[in-house]
mmCIF file of C-alpha atoms in Angstrom:
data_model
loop_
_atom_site.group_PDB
_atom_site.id
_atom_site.type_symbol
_atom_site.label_atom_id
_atom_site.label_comp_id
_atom_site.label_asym_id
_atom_site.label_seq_id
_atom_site.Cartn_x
_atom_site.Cartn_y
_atom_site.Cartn_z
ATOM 1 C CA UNK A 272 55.512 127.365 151.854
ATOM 2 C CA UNK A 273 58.311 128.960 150.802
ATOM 3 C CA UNK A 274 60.440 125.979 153.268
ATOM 4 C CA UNK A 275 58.691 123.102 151.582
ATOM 5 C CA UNK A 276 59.483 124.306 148.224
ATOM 6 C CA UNK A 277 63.211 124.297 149.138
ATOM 7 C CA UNK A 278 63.144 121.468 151.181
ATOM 8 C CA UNK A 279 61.077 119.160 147.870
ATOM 9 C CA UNK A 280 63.831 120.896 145.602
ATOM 10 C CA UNK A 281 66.871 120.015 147.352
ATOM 11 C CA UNK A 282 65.167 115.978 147.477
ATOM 12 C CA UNK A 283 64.484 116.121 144.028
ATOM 13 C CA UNK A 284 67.826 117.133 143.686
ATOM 14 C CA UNK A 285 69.498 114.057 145.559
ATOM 15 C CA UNK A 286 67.182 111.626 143.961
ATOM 16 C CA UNK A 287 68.540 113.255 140.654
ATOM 17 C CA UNK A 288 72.129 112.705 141.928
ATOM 18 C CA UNK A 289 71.436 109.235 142.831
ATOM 19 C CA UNK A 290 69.980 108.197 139.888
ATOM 20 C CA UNK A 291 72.933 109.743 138.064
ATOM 21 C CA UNK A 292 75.123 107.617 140.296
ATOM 22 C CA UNK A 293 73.128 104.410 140.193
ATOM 23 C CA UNK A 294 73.359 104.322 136.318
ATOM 24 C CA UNK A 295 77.132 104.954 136.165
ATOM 25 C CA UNK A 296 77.460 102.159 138.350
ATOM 26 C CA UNK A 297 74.994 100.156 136.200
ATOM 27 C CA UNK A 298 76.995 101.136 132.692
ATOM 28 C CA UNK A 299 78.264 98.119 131.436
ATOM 29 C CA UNK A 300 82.622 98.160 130.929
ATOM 30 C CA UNK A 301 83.817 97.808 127.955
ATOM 31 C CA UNK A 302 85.851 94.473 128.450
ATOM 32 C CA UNK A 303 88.873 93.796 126.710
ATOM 33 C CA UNK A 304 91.040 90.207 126.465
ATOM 34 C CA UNK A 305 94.598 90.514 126.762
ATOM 35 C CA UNK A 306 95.509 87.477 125.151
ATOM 36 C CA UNK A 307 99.248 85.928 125.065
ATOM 37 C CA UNK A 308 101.408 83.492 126.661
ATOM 38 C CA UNK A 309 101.126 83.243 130.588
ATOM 39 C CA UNK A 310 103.118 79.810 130.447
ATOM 40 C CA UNK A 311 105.417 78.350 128.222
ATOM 41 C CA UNK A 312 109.129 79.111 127.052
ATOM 42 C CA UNK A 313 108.032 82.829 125.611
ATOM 43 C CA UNK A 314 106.089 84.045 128.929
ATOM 44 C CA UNK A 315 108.311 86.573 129.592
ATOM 45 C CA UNK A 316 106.806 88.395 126.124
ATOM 46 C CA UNK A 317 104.178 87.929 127.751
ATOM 47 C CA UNK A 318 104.409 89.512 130.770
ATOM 48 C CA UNK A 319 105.583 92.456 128.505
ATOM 49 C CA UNK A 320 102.348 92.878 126.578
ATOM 50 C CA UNK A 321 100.520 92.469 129.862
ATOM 51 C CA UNK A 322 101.692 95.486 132.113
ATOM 52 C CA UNK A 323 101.686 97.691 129.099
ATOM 53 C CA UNK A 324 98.113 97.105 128.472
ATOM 54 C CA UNK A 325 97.106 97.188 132.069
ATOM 55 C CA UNK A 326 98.429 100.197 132.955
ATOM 56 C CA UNK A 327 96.938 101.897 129.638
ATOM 57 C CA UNK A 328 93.482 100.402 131.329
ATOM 58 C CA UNK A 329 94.336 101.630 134.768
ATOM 59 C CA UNK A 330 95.293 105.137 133.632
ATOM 60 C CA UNK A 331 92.443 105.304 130.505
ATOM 61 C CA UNK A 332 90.118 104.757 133.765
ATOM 62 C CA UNK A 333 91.635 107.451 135.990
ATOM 63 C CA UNK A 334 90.807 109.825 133.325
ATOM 64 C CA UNK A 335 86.707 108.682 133.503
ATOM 65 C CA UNK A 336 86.948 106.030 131.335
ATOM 66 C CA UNK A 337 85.587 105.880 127.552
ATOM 67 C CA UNK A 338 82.214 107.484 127.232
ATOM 68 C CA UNK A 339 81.123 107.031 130.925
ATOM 69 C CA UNK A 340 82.282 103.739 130.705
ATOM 70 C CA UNK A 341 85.471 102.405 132.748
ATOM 71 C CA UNK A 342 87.831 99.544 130.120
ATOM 72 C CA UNK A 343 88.017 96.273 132.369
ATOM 73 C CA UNK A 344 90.581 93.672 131.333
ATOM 74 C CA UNK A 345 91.154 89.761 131.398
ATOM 75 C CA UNK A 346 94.296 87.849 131.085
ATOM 76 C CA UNK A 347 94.123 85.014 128.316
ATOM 77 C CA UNK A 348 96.945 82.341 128.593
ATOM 78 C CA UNK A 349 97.611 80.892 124.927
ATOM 79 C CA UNK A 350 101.345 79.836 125.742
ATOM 80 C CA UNK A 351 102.070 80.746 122.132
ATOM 81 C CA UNK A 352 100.702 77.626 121.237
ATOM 82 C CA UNK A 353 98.373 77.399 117.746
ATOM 83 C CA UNK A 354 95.916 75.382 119.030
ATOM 84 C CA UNK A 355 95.519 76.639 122.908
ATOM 85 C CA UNK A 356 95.195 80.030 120.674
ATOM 86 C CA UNK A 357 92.230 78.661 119.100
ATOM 87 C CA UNK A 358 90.479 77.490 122.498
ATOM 88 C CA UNK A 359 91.291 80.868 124.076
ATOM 89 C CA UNK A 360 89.848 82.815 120.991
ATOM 90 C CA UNK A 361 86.853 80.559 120.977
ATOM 91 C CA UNK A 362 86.399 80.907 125.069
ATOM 92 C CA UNK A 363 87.046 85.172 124.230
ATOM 93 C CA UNK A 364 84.405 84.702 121.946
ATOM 94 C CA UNK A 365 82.078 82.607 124.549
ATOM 95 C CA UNK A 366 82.765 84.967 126.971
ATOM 96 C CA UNK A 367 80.952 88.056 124.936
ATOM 97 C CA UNK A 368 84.390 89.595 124.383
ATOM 98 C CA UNK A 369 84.456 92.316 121.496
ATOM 99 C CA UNK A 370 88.110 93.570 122.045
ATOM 100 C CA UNK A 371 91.330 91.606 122.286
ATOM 101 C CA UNK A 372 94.664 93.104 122.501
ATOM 102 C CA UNK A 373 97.209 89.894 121.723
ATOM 103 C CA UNK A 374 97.735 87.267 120.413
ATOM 104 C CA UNK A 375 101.990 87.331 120.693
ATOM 105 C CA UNK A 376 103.488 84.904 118.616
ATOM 106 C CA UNK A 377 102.910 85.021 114.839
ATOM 107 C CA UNK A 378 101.722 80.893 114.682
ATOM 108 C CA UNK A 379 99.351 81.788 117.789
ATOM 109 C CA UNK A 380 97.527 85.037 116.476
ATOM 110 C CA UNK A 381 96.893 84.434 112.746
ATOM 111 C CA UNK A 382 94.937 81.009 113.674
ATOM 112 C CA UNK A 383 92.997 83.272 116.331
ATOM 113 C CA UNK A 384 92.531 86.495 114.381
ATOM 114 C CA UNK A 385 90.230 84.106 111.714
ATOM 115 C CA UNK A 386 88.055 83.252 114.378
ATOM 116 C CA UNK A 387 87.759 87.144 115.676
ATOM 117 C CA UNK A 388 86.954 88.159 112.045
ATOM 118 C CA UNK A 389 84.479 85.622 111.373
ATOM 119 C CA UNK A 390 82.769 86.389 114.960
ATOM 120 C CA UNK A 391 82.915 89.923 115.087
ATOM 121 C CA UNK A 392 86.088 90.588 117.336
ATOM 122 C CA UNK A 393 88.198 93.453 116.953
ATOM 123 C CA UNK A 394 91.568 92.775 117.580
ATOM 124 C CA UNK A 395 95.060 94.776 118.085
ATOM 125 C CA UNK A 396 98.363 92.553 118.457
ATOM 126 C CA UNK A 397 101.137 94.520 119.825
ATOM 127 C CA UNK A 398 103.629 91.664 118.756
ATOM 128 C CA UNK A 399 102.901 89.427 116.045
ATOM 129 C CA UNK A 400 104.869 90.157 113.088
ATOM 130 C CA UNK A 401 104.030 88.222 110.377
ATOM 131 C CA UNK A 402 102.716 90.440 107.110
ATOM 132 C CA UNK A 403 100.451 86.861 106.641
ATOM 133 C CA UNK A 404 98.743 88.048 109.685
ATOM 134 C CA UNK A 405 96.824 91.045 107.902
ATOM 135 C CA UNK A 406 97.261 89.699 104.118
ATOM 136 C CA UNK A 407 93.944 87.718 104.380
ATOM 137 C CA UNK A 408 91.783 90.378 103.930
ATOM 138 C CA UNK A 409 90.214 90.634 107.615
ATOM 139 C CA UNK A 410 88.284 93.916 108.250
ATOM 140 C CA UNK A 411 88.797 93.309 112.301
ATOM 141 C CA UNK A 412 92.531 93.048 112.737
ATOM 142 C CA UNK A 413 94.957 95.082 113.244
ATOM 143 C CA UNK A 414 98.676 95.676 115.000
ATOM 144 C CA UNK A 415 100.711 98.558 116.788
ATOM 145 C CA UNK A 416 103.933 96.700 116.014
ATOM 146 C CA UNK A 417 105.751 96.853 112.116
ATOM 147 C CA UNK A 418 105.877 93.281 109.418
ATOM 148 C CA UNK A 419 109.037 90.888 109.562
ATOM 149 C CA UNK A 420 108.580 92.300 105.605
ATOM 150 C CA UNK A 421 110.378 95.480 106.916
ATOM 151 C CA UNK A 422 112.283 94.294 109.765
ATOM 152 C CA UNK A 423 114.210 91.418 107.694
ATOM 153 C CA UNK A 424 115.199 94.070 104.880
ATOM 154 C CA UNK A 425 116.796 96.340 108.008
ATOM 155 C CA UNK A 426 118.716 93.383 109.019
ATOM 156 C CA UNK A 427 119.347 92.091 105.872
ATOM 157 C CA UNK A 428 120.830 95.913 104.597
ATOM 158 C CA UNK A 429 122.690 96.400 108.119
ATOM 159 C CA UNK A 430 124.324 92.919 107.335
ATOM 160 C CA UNK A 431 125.338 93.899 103.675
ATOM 161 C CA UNK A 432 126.428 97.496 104.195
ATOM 162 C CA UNK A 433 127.492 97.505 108.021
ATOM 163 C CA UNK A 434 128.946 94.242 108.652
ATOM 164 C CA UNK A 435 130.341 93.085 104.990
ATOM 165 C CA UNK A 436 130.655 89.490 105.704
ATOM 166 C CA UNK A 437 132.449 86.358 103.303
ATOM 167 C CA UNK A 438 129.643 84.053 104.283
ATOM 168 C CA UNK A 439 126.346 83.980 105.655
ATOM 169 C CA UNK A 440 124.293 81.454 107.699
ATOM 170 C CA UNK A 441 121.018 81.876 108.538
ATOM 171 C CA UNK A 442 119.537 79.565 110.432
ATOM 172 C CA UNK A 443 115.319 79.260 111.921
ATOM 173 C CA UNK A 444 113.294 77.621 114.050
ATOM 174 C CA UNK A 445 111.130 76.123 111.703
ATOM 175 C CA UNK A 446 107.901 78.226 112.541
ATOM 176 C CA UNK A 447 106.004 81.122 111.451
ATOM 177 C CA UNK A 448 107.709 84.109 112.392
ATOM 178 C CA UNK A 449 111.348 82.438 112.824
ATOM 179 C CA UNK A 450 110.897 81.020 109.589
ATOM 180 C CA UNK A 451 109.382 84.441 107.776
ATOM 181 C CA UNK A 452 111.368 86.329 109.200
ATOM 182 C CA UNK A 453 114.488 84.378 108.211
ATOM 183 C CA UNK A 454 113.319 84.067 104.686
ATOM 184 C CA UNK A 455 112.809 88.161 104.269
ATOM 185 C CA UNK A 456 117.014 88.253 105.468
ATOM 186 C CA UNK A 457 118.036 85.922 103.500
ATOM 187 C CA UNK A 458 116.141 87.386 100.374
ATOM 188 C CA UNK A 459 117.656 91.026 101.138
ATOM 189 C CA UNK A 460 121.392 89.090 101.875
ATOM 190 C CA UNK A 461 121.036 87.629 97.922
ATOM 191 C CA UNK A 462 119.972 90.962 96.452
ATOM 192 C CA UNK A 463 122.674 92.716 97.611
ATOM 193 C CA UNK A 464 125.309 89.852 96.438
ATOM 194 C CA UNK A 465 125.926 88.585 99.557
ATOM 195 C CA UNK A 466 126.325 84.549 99.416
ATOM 196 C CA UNK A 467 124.152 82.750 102.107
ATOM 197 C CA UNK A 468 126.266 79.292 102.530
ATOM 198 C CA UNK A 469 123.713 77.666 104.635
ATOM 199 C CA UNK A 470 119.905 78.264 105.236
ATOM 200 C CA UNK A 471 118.498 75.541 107.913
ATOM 201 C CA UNK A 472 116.078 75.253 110.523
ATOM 202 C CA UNK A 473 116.269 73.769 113.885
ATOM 203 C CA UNK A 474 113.175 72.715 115.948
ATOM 204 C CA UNK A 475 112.136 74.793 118.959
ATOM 205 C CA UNK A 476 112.782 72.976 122.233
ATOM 206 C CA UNK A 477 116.094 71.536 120.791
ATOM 207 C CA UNK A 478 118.944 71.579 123.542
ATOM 208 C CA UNK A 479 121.853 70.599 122.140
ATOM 209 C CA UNK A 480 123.223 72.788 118.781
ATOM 210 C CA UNK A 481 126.382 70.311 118.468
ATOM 211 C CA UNK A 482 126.027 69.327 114.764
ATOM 212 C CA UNK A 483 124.311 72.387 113.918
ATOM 213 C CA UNK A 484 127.530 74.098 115.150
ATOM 214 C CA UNK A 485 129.754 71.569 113.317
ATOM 215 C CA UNK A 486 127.975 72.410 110.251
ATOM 216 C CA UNK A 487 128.835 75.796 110.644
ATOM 217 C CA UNK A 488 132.620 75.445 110.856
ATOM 218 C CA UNK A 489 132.050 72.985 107.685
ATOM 219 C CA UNK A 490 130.621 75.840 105.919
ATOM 220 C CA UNK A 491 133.139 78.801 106.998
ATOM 221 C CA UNK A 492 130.792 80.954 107.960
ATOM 222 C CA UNK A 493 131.746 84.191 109.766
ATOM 223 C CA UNK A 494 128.117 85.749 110.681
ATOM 224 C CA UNK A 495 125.196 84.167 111.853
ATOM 225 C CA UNK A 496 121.418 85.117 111.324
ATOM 226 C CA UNK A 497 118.934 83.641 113.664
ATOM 227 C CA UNK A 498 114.701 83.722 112.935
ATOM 228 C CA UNK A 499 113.130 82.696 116.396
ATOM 229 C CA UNK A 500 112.958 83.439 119.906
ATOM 230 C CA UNK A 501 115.610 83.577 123.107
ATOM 231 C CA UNK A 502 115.701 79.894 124.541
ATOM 232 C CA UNK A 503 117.059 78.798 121.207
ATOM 233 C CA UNK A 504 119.260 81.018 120.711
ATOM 234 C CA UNK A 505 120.714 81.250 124.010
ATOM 235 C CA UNK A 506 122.044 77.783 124.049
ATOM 236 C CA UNK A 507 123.107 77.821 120.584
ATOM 237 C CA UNK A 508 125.136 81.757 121.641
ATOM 238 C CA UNK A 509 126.600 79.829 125.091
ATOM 239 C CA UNK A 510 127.714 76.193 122.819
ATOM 240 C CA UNK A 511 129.060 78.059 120.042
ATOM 241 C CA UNK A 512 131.412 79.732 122.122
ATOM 242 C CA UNK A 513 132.112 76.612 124.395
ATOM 243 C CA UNK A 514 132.804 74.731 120.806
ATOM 244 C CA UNK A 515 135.452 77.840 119.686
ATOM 245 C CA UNK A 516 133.030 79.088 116.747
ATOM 246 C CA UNK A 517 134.265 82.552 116.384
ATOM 247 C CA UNK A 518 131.483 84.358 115.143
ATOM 248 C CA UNK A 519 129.113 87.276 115.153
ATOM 249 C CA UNK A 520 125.248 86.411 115.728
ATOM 250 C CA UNK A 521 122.110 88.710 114.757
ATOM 251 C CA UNK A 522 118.627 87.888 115.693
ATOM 252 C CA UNK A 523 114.850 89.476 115.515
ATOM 253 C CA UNK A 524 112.818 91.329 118.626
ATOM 254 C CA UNK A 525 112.080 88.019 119.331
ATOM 255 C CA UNK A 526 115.260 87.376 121.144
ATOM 256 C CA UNK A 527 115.226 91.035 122.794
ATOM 257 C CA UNK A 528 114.241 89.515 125.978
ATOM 258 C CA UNK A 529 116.917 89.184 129.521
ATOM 259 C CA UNK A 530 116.243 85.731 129.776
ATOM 260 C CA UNK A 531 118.626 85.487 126.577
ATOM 261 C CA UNK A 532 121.761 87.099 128.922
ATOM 262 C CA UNK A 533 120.641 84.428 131.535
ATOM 263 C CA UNK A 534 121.253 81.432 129.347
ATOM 264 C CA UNK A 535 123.535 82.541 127.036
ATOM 265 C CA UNK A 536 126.148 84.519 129.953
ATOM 266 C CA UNK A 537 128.859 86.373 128.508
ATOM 267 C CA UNK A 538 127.793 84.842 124.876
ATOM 268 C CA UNK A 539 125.317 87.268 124.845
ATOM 269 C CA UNK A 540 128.051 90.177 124.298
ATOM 270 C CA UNK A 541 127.887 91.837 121.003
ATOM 271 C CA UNK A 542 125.059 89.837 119.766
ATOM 272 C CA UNK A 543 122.904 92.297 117.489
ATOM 273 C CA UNK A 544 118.994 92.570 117.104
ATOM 274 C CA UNK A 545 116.307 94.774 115.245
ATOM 275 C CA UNK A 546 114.298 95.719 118.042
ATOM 276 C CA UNK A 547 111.317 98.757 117.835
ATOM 277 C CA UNK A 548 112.385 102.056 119.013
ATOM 278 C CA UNK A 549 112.988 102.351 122.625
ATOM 279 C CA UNK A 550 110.021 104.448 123.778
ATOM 280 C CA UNK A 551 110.829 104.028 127.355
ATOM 281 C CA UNK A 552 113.923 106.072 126.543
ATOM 282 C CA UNK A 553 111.524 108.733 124.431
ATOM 283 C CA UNK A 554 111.181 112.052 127.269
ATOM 284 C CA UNK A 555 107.337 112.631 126.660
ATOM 285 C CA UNK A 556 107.047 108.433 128.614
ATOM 286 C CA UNK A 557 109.288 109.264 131.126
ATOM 287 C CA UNK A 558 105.837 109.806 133.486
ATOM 288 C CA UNK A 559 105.138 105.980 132.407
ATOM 289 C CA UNK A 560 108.344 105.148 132.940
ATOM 290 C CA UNK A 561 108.260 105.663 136.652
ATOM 291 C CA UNK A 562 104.618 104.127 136.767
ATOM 292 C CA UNK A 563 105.734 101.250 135.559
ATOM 293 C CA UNK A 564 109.280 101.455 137.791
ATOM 294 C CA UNK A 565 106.607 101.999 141.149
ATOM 295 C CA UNK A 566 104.753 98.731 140.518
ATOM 296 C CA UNK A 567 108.603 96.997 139.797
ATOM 297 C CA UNK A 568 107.892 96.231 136.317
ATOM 298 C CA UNK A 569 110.379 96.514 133.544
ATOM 299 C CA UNK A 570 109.861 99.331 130.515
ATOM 300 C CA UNK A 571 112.072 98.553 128.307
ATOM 301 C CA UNK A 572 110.581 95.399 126.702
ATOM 302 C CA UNK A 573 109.833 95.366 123.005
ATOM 303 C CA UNK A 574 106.456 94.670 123.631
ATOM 304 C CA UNK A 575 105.131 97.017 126.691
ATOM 305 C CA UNK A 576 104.348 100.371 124.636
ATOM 306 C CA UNK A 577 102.814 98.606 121.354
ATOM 307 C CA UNK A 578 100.390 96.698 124.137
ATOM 308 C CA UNK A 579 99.723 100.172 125.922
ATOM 309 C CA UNK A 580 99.364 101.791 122.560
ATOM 310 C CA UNK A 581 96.623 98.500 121.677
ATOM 311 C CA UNK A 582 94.766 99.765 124.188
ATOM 312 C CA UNK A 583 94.934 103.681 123.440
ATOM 313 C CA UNK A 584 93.516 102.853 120.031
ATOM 314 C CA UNK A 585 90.880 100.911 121.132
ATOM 315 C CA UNK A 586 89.671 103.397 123.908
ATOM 316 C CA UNK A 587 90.061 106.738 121.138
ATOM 317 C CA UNK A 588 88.659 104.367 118.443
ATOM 318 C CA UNK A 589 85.287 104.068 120.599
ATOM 319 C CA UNK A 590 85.568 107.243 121.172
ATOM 320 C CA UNK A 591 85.903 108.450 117.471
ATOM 321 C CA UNK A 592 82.839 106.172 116.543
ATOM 322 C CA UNK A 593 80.701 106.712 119.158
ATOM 323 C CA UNK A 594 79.939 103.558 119.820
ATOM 324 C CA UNK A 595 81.860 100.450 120.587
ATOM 325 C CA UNK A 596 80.725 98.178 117.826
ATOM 326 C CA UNK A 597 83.782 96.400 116.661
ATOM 327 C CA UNK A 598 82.935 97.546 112.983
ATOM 328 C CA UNK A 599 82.465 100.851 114.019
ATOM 329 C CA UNK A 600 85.545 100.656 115.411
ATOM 330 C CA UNK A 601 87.544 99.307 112.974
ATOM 331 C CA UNK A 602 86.507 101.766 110.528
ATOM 332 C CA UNK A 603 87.140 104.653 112.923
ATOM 333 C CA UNK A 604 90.449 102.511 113.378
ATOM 334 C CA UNK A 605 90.659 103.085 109.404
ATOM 335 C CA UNK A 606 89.751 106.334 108.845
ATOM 336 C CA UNK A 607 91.722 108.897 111.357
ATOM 337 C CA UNK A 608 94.954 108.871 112.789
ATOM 338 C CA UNK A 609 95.476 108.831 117.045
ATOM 339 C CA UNK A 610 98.248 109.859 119.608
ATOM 340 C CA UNK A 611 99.449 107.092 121.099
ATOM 341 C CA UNK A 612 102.697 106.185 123.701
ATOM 342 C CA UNK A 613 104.705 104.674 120.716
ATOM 343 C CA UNK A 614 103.882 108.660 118.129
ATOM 344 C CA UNK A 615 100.845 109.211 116.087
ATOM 345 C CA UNK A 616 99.394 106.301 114.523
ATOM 346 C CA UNK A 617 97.662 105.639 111.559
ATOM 347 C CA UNK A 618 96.447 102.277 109.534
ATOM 348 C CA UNK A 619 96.730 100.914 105.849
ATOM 349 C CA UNK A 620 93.803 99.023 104.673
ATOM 350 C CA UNK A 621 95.490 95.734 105.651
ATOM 351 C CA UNK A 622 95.257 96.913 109.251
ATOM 352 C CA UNK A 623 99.095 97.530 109.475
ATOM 353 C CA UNK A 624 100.559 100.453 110.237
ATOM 354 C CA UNK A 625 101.778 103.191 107.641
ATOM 355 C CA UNK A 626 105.195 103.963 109.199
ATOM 356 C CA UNK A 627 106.664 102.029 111.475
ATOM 357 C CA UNK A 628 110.734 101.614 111.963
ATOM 358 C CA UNK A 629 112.736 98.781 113.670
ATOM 359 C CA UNK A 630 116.308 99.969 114.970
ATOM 360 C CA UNK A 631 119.885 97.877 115.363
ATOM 361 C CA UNK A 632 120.639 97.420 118.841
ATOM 362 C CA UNK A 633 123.759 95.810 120.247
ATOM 363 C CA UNK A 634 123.326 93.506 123.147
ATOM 364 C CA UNK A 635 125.378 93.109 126.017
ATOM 365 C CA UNK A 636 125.876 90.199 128.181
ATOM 366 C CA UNK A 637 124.253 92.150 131.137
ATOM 367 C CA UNK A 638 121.092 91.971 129.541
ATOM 368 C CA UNK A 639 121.196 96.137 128.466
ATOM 369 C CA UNK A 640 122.006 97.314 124.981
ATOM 370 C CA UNK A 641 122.482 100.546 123.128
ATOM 371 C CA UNK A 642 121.767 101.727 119.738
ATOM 372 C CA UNK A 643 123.936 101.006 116.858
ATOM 373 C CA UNK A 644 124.757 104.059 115.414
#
């Protein structure tokens, strides 16, 4: 008797055990769309935001997941293009999608984040930079990265009280973030009584800067802003010095990429650029560092610790509300602060961060760059 008992307790037991296992393998994940540009001329940003947020997945769900529940993420190609932005956020939406970390470009994410807030999407960008982004009013967006409304004035200042130029340019490419973030310089360059002689745009895609550059010279410029992203100003770094225009060039995070050093060569030497803080370089992520250096991936993108820190706040939001309803979410998101790859984090009610800082970094034509003390 005293056998059978032991012998139905130890199969009760197993059946227990089973059914424990069978329903963690049943529990749903929690899915997550990584949108951003896959193709295109900005992929490599792309790339950026991608391994950051996979390996936050892949190491969120070595630790057990988020409530029992392992984070499973797909790869959304907008190519930084408005309207392939739209079809992607629509498909995300199709697709029963409640999280998105993305979009990247400033033109691609605002025309996506309206259709997450009117469906019910929560979504992080780790790149877009525009303050129109989060000025709407949206309850479901939010960003890990700071507003072209803080990084112009740093550029703007470092211009006026570092560099002391006669004569300004500053020059966009015509579209939302090049454009805003252009505007915020040159708006910081007036206030502190420092004459802009020419504010123009180019078009992105444009090859040859020729009269652009002759423009330039007409205006006796001797420093250079640039709103946009690296192809642009790569060719218009390598023809200005081909064409003997002597003069320094500053630029956005946009432009932060190695692909500039590749087209510009040894143009690219002294250019400067308000990038984020370097928080591959920050001690406490020198154990992501190497995870990222095993699978050959680069760390020191702009882009890679804002899209693992996306994905942080979206696991410890759930977390924090119990539930992973994106309004639940967002007003966990809202209402408590979280410690993240890129510090402690904590949101306005706009969605955008309460402190965030963008440094000076000098660029070299190697593609590295240090800090501009």
């Amino acid at each position: 008797m005293h056998k059978a008992t032991r012998h139905l307790s130890r199969l009760f037991a197993a059946l227990a055990l089973a059914g424990a296992a069978l329903h963690a393998a049943a529990a749903e994940p929690i899915r997550i769309a990584l949108a951003g540009p896959v193709t295109g001329p900005v992929a490599q940003y792309g790339d950026m935001q991608f391994i950051g947020a996979k390996l936050a997945i892949e190491r969120i769900n070595q630790a057990g997941g988020v409530n029992g529940r392992l984070l499973e993420g797909t790869v959304y190609d907008d190519a930084c293009d408005p309207k392939q932005a739209v079809a992607v956020a629509n498909k995300i939406v199709n697709d029963g999608i409640a999280f998105v970390v993305g979009h990247l470009c400033s033109s691609s994410t605002q025309p996506a984040a309206d259709i997450y807030e009117d469906e019910g999407v929560l979504m992080i960008t780790p790149a877009a930079t525009s303050p129109q982004i989060t000025a709407r009013g949206h309850r479901l967006i939010f960003r890990t990265i700071g507003l072209d409304s803080l990084q112009g004035p740093t550029a703007g200042n470092f211009i006026a009280e570092r560099i002391k130029p006669g004569r300004v340019a500053v020059l966009h490419d015509k579209q939302q973030y090049g454009e805003g973030i252009a505007s915020a310089v040159r708006k910081t360059l007036r206030d502190k009584g420092v004459e802009v002689a020419l504010y123009e745009g180019i078009n992105a895609g444009d090859k040859d800067f020729s009269t652009m550059i002759a423009k330039l010279k007409q205006a006796g410029v001797d420093f250079v802003y640039y709103g946009g992203y690296h192809p642009e100003l790569g060719l218009l770094l390598r023809q200005s010095a081909e064409k003997g225009l002597k003069v320094r060039f500053m630029g956005p995070e946009g432009v932060g990429n190695k692909e500039l050093s590749a087209i510009a060569g040894g143009a690219a030497e002294g250019l400067l650029i308000t990038l984020p803080r370097a928080f591959d370089q920050a001690p406490e992520n020198q154990p992501l560092v190497e995870a990222f250096k095993a699978k050959n991936q680069d760390p020191s993108g702009p882009f890679v610790f804002p899209a693992y820190a996306a994905v942080q706040l979206i696991a410890q939001g759930i977390g924090k509300a119990g539930s992973d309803d994106p309004e639940a979410v967002a007003e966990a998101l809202r209402g408590n602060s979280f410690d993240t790859v890129t510090g402690t984090l904590a949101f306005d009610a706009r969605g955008d961060l309460k402190d965030f800082g963008f440094e000076v970094y000098e660029w070299h034509r190697d593609a590295t760059k240090t800090p501009v003390e």
